[in-house]
Structure formats: C-alpha cells, structure tokens
Amino acid sequence: MKYLFVTDLDGTFVKDSVSVAEEDLNAYYSAKKYGDFSVATGRSVEEIKYISQGNNLDVTHMIGFNGAVVTQQNSVIFKKFIPSETLEKIFKYLKENKLIFDALDGVQRIGNFQHEKTDRLWNMKLICEENPFKLLEGKIIYKINVRPSREELNKHYEKMKELFSSVEIYKSGATRLEVTAKGTSKASGINLIKDGYDYVVTLGDSGNDVAMFKNSDISYCMQKAPKEVQDEATHVVENFAQAIEHFENKYGKLKQ
C-alpha cells in the first residue's frame, strides 16, 4: 500500500505560522515510511519551498494558492490566475468598502495590509500602501486575502459570493476570506496528483480544507477548527503529531 499525505501548513503542520515544532517534524518522518508527503496551502509555492528547505523536507507535490498553482517534483503541472476583468471588479469592491487586503502574485504581497508579525512572511516581500490599486494594474494575481472585521466577515462573504460568481471564495479563520480563480481548490489540486496512490490522507484546520477532506480517503482536522470544519473530517485531533500517531495505530497495518 502506498499512501499520499497532504497537509495544510498554517495551524496544522506549522502550528504557530513561524516554524515546525519538533514533535511535528518527527511525525513527518513517521509518515514518510508509508508513502509520499505533499503540501496544500493558501500560501505560495515559494513559501512552501521556504518551509521545505528550512526543515530538509522531501515534498513530492506543492499545491499553492488553494490549488491555483500545483507542482510535482518542482515542475509546475497546473496554474490558473484570477481573470483581469474580474480582478478590476473585486478591487473596486474592496476600495468602495474600505477593506484591508493583500494580493499575491507568487513572489510578493501587494495591498494595504500591514503584517505585524514579519516572521510569518516566510521570505515573502510585503508591499503595503494606503492606496495600492495603481501598483496592481496589469498584475497577474493568483490569490487575494480579504481581511474584514470579525463582525463583518459573513456579510462580505455572502455579498462577494453573490457579486463574483466567477471566482472561488473561502473563509479562512474569523477575519479572512481567500479568493482564487474559479474551479481551483485544494481538492482540485489533489485530483491532479493522486494517481498511483492507494490512499490519500489529508490534514487541515480551516474552511479551505473542507474540499480536500471530502476528496480524500482519510482526513484529520485540528481540534481548534470551527465545528462545521471538524464535521467534514474522518478524525479530529489536537495536532499534526497526534494525527500521524493515530494513523499509525489505526491504519498502519494496511501498509502491506
């Protein structure tokens, strides 16, 4: 039996969004005994490489920007950006509603979002301006992080889904929405890479992980996730290390 492990980063494999805990790194080595290890995240492929290289990880596939960019053995096998005409309409909405955001082109973040914890940027250049829209003209953008207040998140989520049906919009935490091109998700990324594996095991902790939970054979959700996200997973655990320990105890015998 050959397994494919696909993990989210922030809040899952990188719990504090800064570095991989020793217990989780040890769990990675345990998982590797059963197959390949891949990453699916809302971050860029360059940020996946930052974590991978910094911890000497053997990452077979990288699913970046919630499925908008997918690599296999460091070769890009898929990419899809947000159409320019849609971008213009979204930026107009953000400007009119005075929303905080950052738009990602693969190598930098551009917007009016000022990150207070720079150690979470993972070598990604942040360009923050009060009026960034001129800078974004003509840019290829794979993902937009929209950052409304906790009280207004659901309002903007519903309104943006109504106005912008040509993109995917996910809730990621209590104060962030993630926007990517239509038809892209962590699940769509997994569909591109799952051939040749007997089982796909996924691990995550937020709304953008639900689709990949549904598209895998075994799924683990972190205990701190919202209840509606937990309900979509096969198992709920405290952390990544506990998930791999549970996997070995319950499914490890299927290796042969």
PDB file of C-alpha atoms in Angstrom:
ATOM      1  CA  MET A   1       0.000   0.000   0.000  1.00  0.00           C
ATOM      2  CA  LYS A   2       1.255   3.465  -0.865  1.00  0.00           C
ATOM      3  CA  TYR A   3      -0.154   6.496   0.897  1.00  0.00           C
ATOM      4  CA  LEU A   4      -0.092  10.147  -0.099  1.00  0.00           C
ATOM      5  CA  PHE A   5      -0.131  12.542   2.858  1.00  0.00           C
ATOM      6  CA  VAL A   6      -1.291  16.064   2.013  1.00  0.00           C
ATOM      7  CA  THR A   7      -1.087  18.645   4.777  1.00  0.00           C
ATOM      8  CA  ASP A   8      -2.075  22.255   5.226  1.00  0.00           C
ATOM      9  CA  LEU A   9       0.652  24.475   6.700  1.00  0.00           C
ATOM     10  CA  ASP A  10      -0.577  27.318   8.950  1.00  0.00           C
ATOM     11  CA  GLY A  11      -2.284  25.975  12.046  1.00  0.00           C
ATOM     12  CA  THR A  12      -1.652  22.362  11.036  1.00  0.00           C
ATOM     13  CA  PHE A  13       1.935  21.434  10.176  1.00  0.00           C
ATOM     14  CA  VAL A  14       3.251  24.879  11.133  1.00  0.00           C
ATOM     15  CA  LYS A  15       1.076  25.496  14.167  1.00  0.00           C
ATOM     16  CA  ASP A  16       2.324  28.975  15.040  1.00  0.00           C
ATOM     17  CA  SER A  17       2.825  30.084  11.406  1.00  0.00           C
ATOM     18  CA  VAL A  18       6.526  30.555  12.166  1.00  0.00           C
ATOM     19  CA  SER A  19       8.300  27.207  12.460  1.00  0.00           C
ATOM     20  CA  VAL A  20       7.680  23.452  12.529  1.00  0.00           C
ATOM     21  CA  ALA A  21       7.594  22.025  16.049  1.00  0.00           C
ATOM     22  CA  GLU A  22       9.989  19.167  16.778  1.00  0.00           C
ATOM     23  CA  GLU A  23       7.165  16.725  17.522  1.00  0.00           C
ATOM     24  CA  ASP A  24       5.542  17.507  14.172  1.00  0.00           C
ATOM     25  CA  LEU A  25       8.825  17.177  12.311  1.00  0.00           C
ATOM     26  CA  ASN A  26       9.316  13.754  13.906  1.00  0.00           C
ATOM     27  CA  ALA A  27       5.778  12.853  12.850  1.00  0.00           C
ATOM     28  CA  TYR A  28       6.656  13.826   9.267  1.00  0.00           C
ATOM     29  CA  TYR A  29       9.460  11.220   9.294  1.00  0.00           C
ATOM     30  CA  SER A  30       6.989   8.636  10.591  1.00  0.00           C
ATOM     31  CA  ALA A  31       4.525   9.450   7.807  1.00  0.00           C
ATOM     32  CA  LYS A  32       7.222   9.152   5.154  1.00  0.00           C
ATOM     33  CA  LYS A  33       7.572   5.441   5.972  1.00  0.00           C
ATOM     34  CA  TYR A  34       4.157   4.903   4.380  1.00  0.00           C
ATOM     35  CA  GLY A  35       4.462   6.946   1.196  1.00  0.00           C
ATOM     36  CA  ASP A  36       4.869  10.479  -0.110  1.00  0.00           C
ATOM     37  CA  PHE A  37       4.440  13.807   1.638  1.00  0.00           C
ATOM     38  CA  SER A  38       2.845  16.823  -0.064  1.00  0.00           C
ATOM     39  CA  VAL A  39       1.599  20.273   0.958  1.00  0.00           C
ATOM     40  CA  ALA A  40      -1.648  22.102   0.140  1.00  0.00           C
ATOM     41  CA  THR A  41      -1.915  25.683   1.373  1.00  0.00           C
ATOM     42  CA  GLY A  42      -3.311  29.103   0.665  1.00  0.00           C
ATOM     43  CA  ARG A  43       0.274  30.361   0.588  1.00  0.00           C
ATOM     44  CA  SER A  44       2.515  30.474  -2.484  1.00  0.00           C
ATOM     45  CA  VAL A  45       4.746  27.678  -3.786  1.00  0.00           C
ATOM     46  CA  GLU A  46       7.742  29.839  -2.848  1.00  0.00           C
ATOM     47  CA  GLU A  47       6.571  29.837   0.773  1.00  0.00           C
ATOM     48  CA  ILE A  48       6.125  26.064   0.698  1.00  0.00           C
ATOM     49  CA  LYS A  49       9.725  25.838  -0.526  1.00  0.00           C
ATOM     50  CA  TYR A  50      10.804  28.095   2.355  1.00  0.00           C
ATOM     51  CA  ILE A  51       9.376  25.656   4.922  1.00  0.00           C
ATOM     52  CA  SER A  52      10.514  22.606   2.960  1.00  0.00           C
ATOM     53  CA  GLN A  53      14.114  23.729   2.517  1.00  0.00           C
ATOM     54  CA  GLY A  54      14.363  25.102   6.045  1.00  0.00           C
ATOM     55  CA  ASN A  55      13.426  21.732   7.502  1.00  0.00           C
ATOM     56  CA  ASN A  56      15.010  19.438   4.876  1.00  0.00           C
ATOM     57  CA  LEU A  57      11.625  18.029   3.892  1.00  0.00           C
ATOM     58  CA  ASP A  58      11.079  15.796   0.882  1.00  0.00           C
ATOM     59  CA  VAL A  59       7.906  17.347  -0.557  1.00  0.00           C
ATOM     60  CA  THR A  60       6.637  15.486  -3.619  1.00  0.00           C
ATOM     61  CA  HIS A  61       3.872  17.913  -4.619  1.00  0.00           C
ATOM     62  CA  MET A  62       3.169  21.540  -3.763  1.00  0.00           C
ATOM     63  CA  ILE A  63      -0.402  22.828  -4.029  1.00  0.00           C
ATOM     64  CA  GLY A  64      -0.201  26.597  -3.630  1.00  0.00           C
ATOM     65  CA  PHE A  65      -2.828  29.332  -3.507  1.00  0.00           C
ATOM     66  CA  ASN A  66      -5.564  26.799  -2.666  1.00  0.00           C
ATOM     67  CA  GLY A  67      -4.973  24.870  -5.882  1.00  0.00           C
ATOM     68  CA  ALA A  68      -4.222  27.749  -8.256  1.00  0.00           C
ATOM     69  CA  VAL A  69      -0.625  26.500  -8.693  1.00  0.00           C
ATOM     70  CA  VAL A  70       0.378  22.817  -8.494  1.00  0.00           C
ATOM     71  CA  THR A  71       3.865  21.351  -8.819  1.00  0.00           C
ATOM     72  CA  GLN A  72       5.189  17.813  -8.974  1.00  0.00           C
ATOM     73  CA  GLN A  73       8.878  17.267  -8.170  1.00  0.00           C
ATOM     74  CA  ASN A  74       9.334  21.057  -8.552  1.00  0.00           C
ATOM     75  CA  SER A  75       7.833  21.141 -12.067  1.00  0.00           C
ATOM     76  CA  VAL A  76       4.659  23.216 -12.485  1.00  0.00           C
ATOM     77  CA  ILE A  77       1.857  20.989 -13.777  1.00  0.00           C
ATOM     78  CA  PHE A  78      -1.007  23.476 -13.364  1.00  0.00           C
ATOM     79  CA  LYS A  79      -1.593  27.174 -12.800  1.00  0.00           C
ATOM     80  CA  LYS A  80      -4.593  29.464 -13.082  1.00  0.00           C
ATOM     81  CA  PHE A  81      -4.799  33.137 -12.136  1.00  0.00           C
ATOM     82  CA  ILE A  82      -7.795  35.373 -11.474  1.00  0.00           C
ATOM     83  CA  PRO A  83      -9.011  36.913 -14.791  1.00  0.00           C
ATOM     84  CA  SER A  84      -8.101  40.598 -15.169  1.00  0.00           C
ATOM     85  CA  GLU A  85     -11.692  41.738 -15.750  1.00  0.00           C
ATOM     86  CA  THR A  86     -12.768  40.028 -12.530  1.00  0.00           C
ATOM     87  CA  LEU A  87      -9.809  41.482 -10.651  1.00  0.00           C
ATOM     88  CA  GLU A  88     -10.866  45.007 -11.584  1.00  0.00           C
ATOM     89  CA  LYS A  89     -14.353  44.441 -10.202  1.00  0.00           C
ATOM     90  CA  ILE A  90     -13.044  42.875  -6.981  1.00  0.00           C
ATOM     91  CA  PHE A  91     -10.558  45.711  -6.413  1.00  0.00           C
ATOM     92  CA  LYS A  92     -13.363  48.220  -6.958  1.00  0.00           C
ATOM     93  CA  TYR A  93     -15.440  46.438  -4.308  1.00  0.00           C
ATOM     94  CA  LEU A  94     -12.530  46.400  -1.866  1.00  0.00           C
ATOM     95  CA  LYS A  95     -11.873  50.095  -2.436  1.00  0.00           C
ATOM     96  CA  GLU A  96     -15.520  51.123  -2.066  1.00  0.00           C
ATOM     97  CA  ASN A  97     -15.879  49.121   1.156  1.00  0.00           C
ATOM     98  CA  LYS A  98     -12.516  50.274   2.541  1.00  0.00           C
ATOM     99  CA  LEU A  99     -11.419  46.700   3.148  1.00  0.00           C
ATOM    100  CA  ILE A 100      -7.948  45.596   4.179  1.00  0.00           C
ATOM    101  CA  PHE A 101      -6.410  43.124   1.726  1.00  0.00           C
ATOM    102  CA  ASP A 102      -3.279  41.766   0.109  1.00  0.00           C
ATOM    103  CA  ALA A 103      -2.995  40.347  -3.411  1.00  0.00           C
ATOM    104  CA  LEU A 104      -0.424  37.645  -4.185  1.00  0.00           C
ATOM    105  CA  ASP A 105       1.419  37.323  -7.500  1.00  0.00           C
ATOM    106  CA  GLY A 106       3.672  34.448  -6.453  1.00  0.00           C
ATOM    107  CA  VAL A 107       6.674  36.434  -5.239  1.00  0.00           C
ATOM    108  CA  GLN A 108       5.164  39.281  -3.208  1.00  0.00           C
ATOM    109  CA  ARG A 109       2.099  40.504  -1.341  1.00  0.00           C
ATOM    110  CA  ILE A 110       0.679  43.826  -2.520  1.00  0.00           C
ATOM    111  CA  GLY A 111      -2.088  45.691  -0.695  1.00  0.00           C
ATOM    112  CA  ASN A 112      -2.935  47.879   2.265  1.00  0.00           C
ATOM    113  CA  PHE A 113      -2.342  45.118   4.815  1.00  0.00           C
ATOM    114  CA  GLN A 114       0.491  45.743   7.252  1.00  0.00           C
ATOM    115  CA  HIS A 115       1.651  42.470   8.799  1.00  0.00           C
ATOM    116  CA  GLU A 116       2.578  42.984  12.453  1.00  0.00           C
ATOM    117  CA  LYS A 117       4.406  39.650  12.721  1.00  0.00           C
ATOM    118  CA  THR A 118       7.031  39.724   9.985  1.00  0.00           C
ATOM    119  CA  ASP A 119       8.390  36.292  10.973  1.00  0.00           C
ATOM    120  CA  ARG A 120       5.226  34.865   9.455  1.00  0.00           C
ATOM    121  CA  LEU A 121       6.004  36.245   5.991  1.00  0.00           C
ATOM    122  CA  TRP A 122       8.384  33.365   5.164  1.00  0.00           C
ATOM    123  CA  ASN A 123      10.732  35.375   2.980  1.00  0.00           C
ATOM    124  CA  MET A 124       7.804  36.876   1.043  1.00  0.00           C
ATOM    125  CA  LYS A 125       8.126  40.572   0.195  1.00  0.00           C
ATOM    126  CA  LEU A 126       5.265  42.669   1.563  1.00  0.00           C
ATOM    127  CA  ILE A 127       4.303  45.896  -0.206  1.00  0.00           C
ATOM    128  CA  CYS A 128       1.877  47.907   1.905  1.00  0.00           C
ATOM    129  CA  GLU A 129       0.464  51.221   0.693  1.00  0.00           C
ATOM    130  CA  GLU A 130      -2.592  53.194   1.672  1.00  0.00           C
ATOM    131  CA  ASN A 131      -3.746  53.207  -1.948  1.00  0.00           C
ATOM    132  CA  PRO A 132      -2.182  50.152  -3.657  1.00  0.00           C
ATOM    133  CA  PHE A 133      -4.543  49.875  -6.615  1.00  0.00           C
ATOM    134  CA  LYS A 134      -2.242  51.634  -9.086  1.00  0.00           C
ATOM    135  CA  LEU A 135       0.500  49.131  -8.267  1.00  0.00           C
ATOM    136  CA  LEU A 136      -1.855  46.245  -9.029  1.00  0.00           C
ATOM    137  CA  GLU A 137      -2.782  47.363 -12.540  1.00  0.00           C
ATOM    138  CA  GLY A 138      -1.777  44.702 -15.061  1.00  0.00           C
ATOM    139  CA  LYS A 139      -0.526  42.303 -12.391  1.00  0.00           C
ATOM    140  CA  ILE A 140      -1.137  38.563 -12.635  1.00  0.00           C
ATOM    141  CA  ILE A 141      -2.767  37.667  -9.310  1.00  0.00           C
ATOM    142  CA  TYR A 142      -3.341  34.115  -8.112  1.00  0.00           C
ATOM    143  CA  LYS A 143      -4.968  34.885  -4.790  1.00  0.00           C
ATOM    144  CA  ILE A 144      -6.414  37.739  -2.728  1.00  0.00           C
ATOM    145  CA  ASN A 145      -6.646  37.720   1.059  1.00  0.00           C
ATOM    146  CA  VAL A 146      -9.537  39.938   2.160  1.00  0.00           C
ATOM    147  CA  ARG A 147      -9.441  40.880   5.829  1.00  0.00           C
ATOM    148  CA  PRO A 148     -12.769  42.215   7.137  1.00  0.00           C
ATOM    149  CA  SER A 149     -13.533  42.546  10.821  1.00  0.00           C
ATOM    150  CA  ARG A 150     -14.879  39.521  12.661  1.00  0.00           C
ATOM    151  CA  GLU A 151     -18.300  41.194  12.798  1.00  0.00           C
ATOM    152  CA  GLU A 152     -18.430  41.833   9.044  1.00  0.00           C
ATOM    153  CA  LEU A 153     -16.848  38.651   7.717  1.00  0.00           C
ATOM    154  CA  ASN A 154     -20.084  36.824   6.935  1.00  0.00           C
ATOM    155  CA  LYS A 155     -21.644  39.910   5.358  1.00  0.00           C
ATOM    156  CA  HIS A 156     -18.785  40.357   2.909  1.00  0.00           C
ATOM    157  CA  TYR A 157     -18.529  36.615   2.314  1.00  0.00           C
ATOM    158  CA  GLU A 158     -22.155  36.416   1.207  1.00  0.00           C
ATOM    159  CA  LYS A 159     -22.001  39.658  -0.793  1.00  0.00           C
ATOM    160  CA  MET A 160     -18.805  38.743  -2.618  1.00  0.00           C
ATOM    161  CA  LYS A 161     -20.097  35.274  -3.480  1.00  0.00           C
ATOM    162  CA  GLU A 162     -23.183  36.932  -4.935  1.00  0.00           C
ATOM    163  CA  LEU A 163     -21.245  39.532  -6.934  1.00  0.00           C
ATOM    164  CA  PHE A 164     -18.272  37.451  -8.051  1.00  0.00           C
ATOM    165  CA  SER A 165     -19.522  34.038  -9.131  1.00  0.00           C
ATOM    166  CA  SER A 166     -16.525  33.657 -11.463  1.00  0.00           C
ATOM    167  CA  VAL A 167     -14.094  33.071  -8.566  1.00  0.00           C
ATOM    168  CA  GLU A 168     -13.794  30.775  -5.560  1.00  0.00           C
ATOM    169  CA  ILE A 169     -14.169  32.373  -2.115  1.00  0.00           C
ATOM    170  CA  TYR A 170     -13.281  30.568   1.111  1.00  0.00           C
ATOM    171  CA  LYS A 171     -13.497  31.510   4.764  1.00  0.00           C
ATOM    172  CA  SER A 172     -10.104  31.057   6.374  1.00  0.00           C
ATOM    173  CA  GLY A 173     -10.304  31.974  10.019  1.00  0.00           C
ATOM    174  CA  ALA A 174     -12.562  34.527  11.672  1.00  0.00           C
ATOM    175  CA  THR A 175     -11.209  37.591   9.862  1.00  0.00           C
ATOM    176  CA  ARG A 176     -10.065  36.424   6.432  1.00  0.00           C
ATOM    177  CA  LEU A 177     -11.561  35.486   3.091  1.00  0.00           C
ATOM    178  CA  GLU A 178      -9.448  33.879   0.364  1.00  0.00           C
ATOM    179  CA  VAL A 179     -10.234  34.495  -3.308  1.00  0.00           C
ATOM    180  CA  THR A 180      -8.852  32.364  -6.166  1.00  0.00           C
ATOM    181  CA  ALA A 181      -9.763  31.515  -9.751  1.00  0.00           C
ATOM    182  CA  LYS A 182     -12.908  29.521 -10.463  1.00  0.00           C
ATOM    183  CA  GLY A 183     -12.525  25.766 -10.197  1.00  0.00           C
ATOM    184  CA  THR A 184      -9.434  25.893  -8.021  1.00  0.00           C
ATOM    185  CA  SER A 185      -9.271  24.350  -4.572  1.00  0.00           C
ATOM    186  CA  LYS A 186      -7.030  22.095  -2.566  1.00  0.00           C
ATOM    187  CA  ALA A 187      -9.291  19.265  -3.763  1.00  0.00           C
ATOM    188  CA  SER A 188      -8.750  20.144  -7.436  1.00  0.00           C
ATOM    189  CA  GLY A 189      -5.026  20.078  -6.738  1.00  0.00           C
ATOM    190  CA  ILE A 190      -5.271  16.637  -5.155  1.00  0.00           C
ATOM    191  CA  ASN A 191      -7.161  15.365  -8.213  1.00  0.00           C
ATOM    192  CA  LEU A 192      -4.101  16.203 -10.300  1.00  0.00           C
ATOM    193  CA  ILE A 193      -1.651  14.263  -8.150  1.00  0.00           C
ATOM    194  CA  LYS A 194      -3.469  11.321  -6.578  1.00  0.00           C
ATOM    195  CA  ASP A 195      -2.975   8.754  -9.349  1.00  0.00           C
ATOM    196  CA  GLY A 196      -0.656   5.942  -8.306  1.00  0.00           C
ATOM    197  CA  TYR A 197      -1.596   6.043  -4.625  1.00  0.00           C
ATOM    198  CA  ASP A 198      -3.804   3.557  -2.798  1.00  0.00           C
ATOM    199  CA  TYR A 199      -4.965   6.050  -0.162  1.00  0.00           C
ATOM    200  CA  VAL A 200      -4.900   9.821   0.217  1.00  0.00           C
ATOM    201  CA  VAL A 201      -4.603  11.174   3.773  1.00  0.00           C
ATOM    202  CA  THR A 202      -5.287  14.891   4.319  1.00  0.00           C
ATOM    203  CA  LEU A 203      -4.694  17.168   7.313  1.00  0.00           C
ATOM    204  CA  GLY A 204      -6.043  20.692   7.862  1.00  0.00           C
ATOM    205  CA  ASP A 205      -7.773  23.160  10.125  1.00  0.00           C
ATOM    206  CA  SER A 206      -9.927  25.682   8.235  1.00  0.00           C
ATOM    207  CA  GLY A 207     -12.670  26.238   5.668  1.00  0.00           C
ATOM    208  CA  ASN A 208     -10.354  25.986   2.688  1.00  0.00           C
ATOM    209  CA  ASP A 209      -9.527  22.411   3.790  1.00  0.00           C
ATOM    210  CA  VAL A 210     -13.087  21.074   3.654  1.00  0.00           C
ATOM    211  CA  ALA A 211     -12.976  20.258  -0.063  1.00  0.00           C
ATOM    212  CA  MET A 212      -9.798  18.214   0.312  1.00  0.00           C
ATOM    213  CA  PHE A 213     -11.246  16.384   3.336  1.00  0.00           C
ATOM    214  CA  LYS A 214     -14.114  15.315   1.113  1.00  0.00           C
ATOM    215  CA  ASN A 215     -11.734  14.303  -1.671  1.00  0.00           C
ATOM    216  CA  SER A 216      -9.524  12.002   0.395  1.00  0.00           C
ATOM    217  CA  ASP A 217      -9.800   8.540   1.903  1.00  0.00           C
ATOM    218  CA  ILE A 218      -8.764   9.553   5.433  1.00  0.00           C
ATOM    219  CA  SER A 219      -8.828  13.089   6.810  1.00  0.00           C
ATOM    220  CA  TYR A 220      -7.686  14.731  10.032  1.00  0.00           C
ATOM    221  CA  CYS A 221      -8.952  18.084  11.304  1.00  0.00           C
ATOM    222  CA  MET A 222      -7.243  20.009  14.063  1.00  0.00           C
ATOM    223  CA  GLN A 223      -9.313  20.390  17.225  1.00  0.00           C
ATOM    224  CA  LYS A 224      -9.198  24.211  17.191  1.00  0.00           C
ATOM    225  CA  ALA A 225     -11.019  24.376  13.841  1.00  0.00           C
ATOM    226  CA  PRO A 226     -14.647  25.560  13.638  1.00  0.00           C
ATOM    227  CA  LYS A 227     -17.200  22.833  14.330  1.00  0.00           C
ATOM    228  CA  GLU A 228     -18.502  22.876  10.748  1.00  0.00           C
ATOM    229  CA  VAL A 229     -14.968  22.124   9.506  1.00  0.00           C
ATOM    230  CA  GLN A 230     -14.392  19.381  12.061  1.00  0.00           C
ATOM    231  CA  ASP A 231     -17.623  17.691  10.985  1.00  0.00           C
ATOM    232  CA  GLU A 232     -16.254  17.129   7.474  1.00  0.00           C
ATOM    233  CA  ALA A 233     -13.171  15.178   8.598  1.00  0.00           C
ATOM    234  CA  THR A 234     -12.805  11.479   9.373  1.00  0.00           C
ATOM    235  CA  HIS A 235     -10.984  12.247  12.629  1.00  0.00           C
ATOM    236  CA  VAL A 236     -10.470  15.264  14.884  1.00  0.00           C
ATOM    237  CA  VAL A 237      -7.125  15.534  16.681  1.00  0.00           C
ATOM    238  CA  GLU A 238      -5.209  18.058  18.735  1.00  0.00           C
ATOM    239  CA  ASN A 239      -2.256  18.463  16.383  1.00  0.00           C
ATOM    240  CA  PHE A 240      -0.313  17.059  13.409  1.00  0.00           C
ATOM    241  CA  ALA A 241       1.814  14.731  15.549  1.00  0.00           C
ATOM    242  CA  GLN A 242      -1.278  13.237  17.168  1.00  0.00           C
ATOM    243  CA  ALA A 243      -2.805  12.685  13.729  1.00  0.00           C
ATOM    244  CA  ILE A 244       0.173  10.679  12.491  1.00  0.00           C
ATOM    245  CA  GLU A 245       0.288   8.676  15.727  1.00  0.00           C
ATOM    246  CA  HIS A 246      -3.409   7.866  15.299  1.00  0.00           C
ATOM    247  CA  PHE A 247      -2.834   6.951  11.650  1.00  0.00           C
ATOM    248  CA  GLU A 248      -0.060   4.510  12.548  1.00  0.00           C
ATOM    249  CA  ASN A 249      -2.133   2.860  15.271  1.00  0.00           C
ATOM    250  CA  LYS A 250      -5.332   2.563  13.220  1.00  0.00           C
ATOM    251  CA  TYR A 251      -4.196   2.307   9.593  1.00  0.00           C
ATOM    252  CA  GLY A 252      -0.511   1.429   9.700  1.00  0.00           C
ATOM    253  CA  LYS A 253      -1.239  -2.280   9.449  1.00  0.00           C
ATOM    254  CA  LEU A 254      -2.634  -1.638   5.961  1.00  0.00           C
ATOM    255  CA  LYS A 255       0.869  -0.841   4.744  1.00  0.00           C
ATOM    256  CA  GLN A 256       1.452  -4.330   3.413  1.00  0.00           C
TER     257      GLN A 256
END
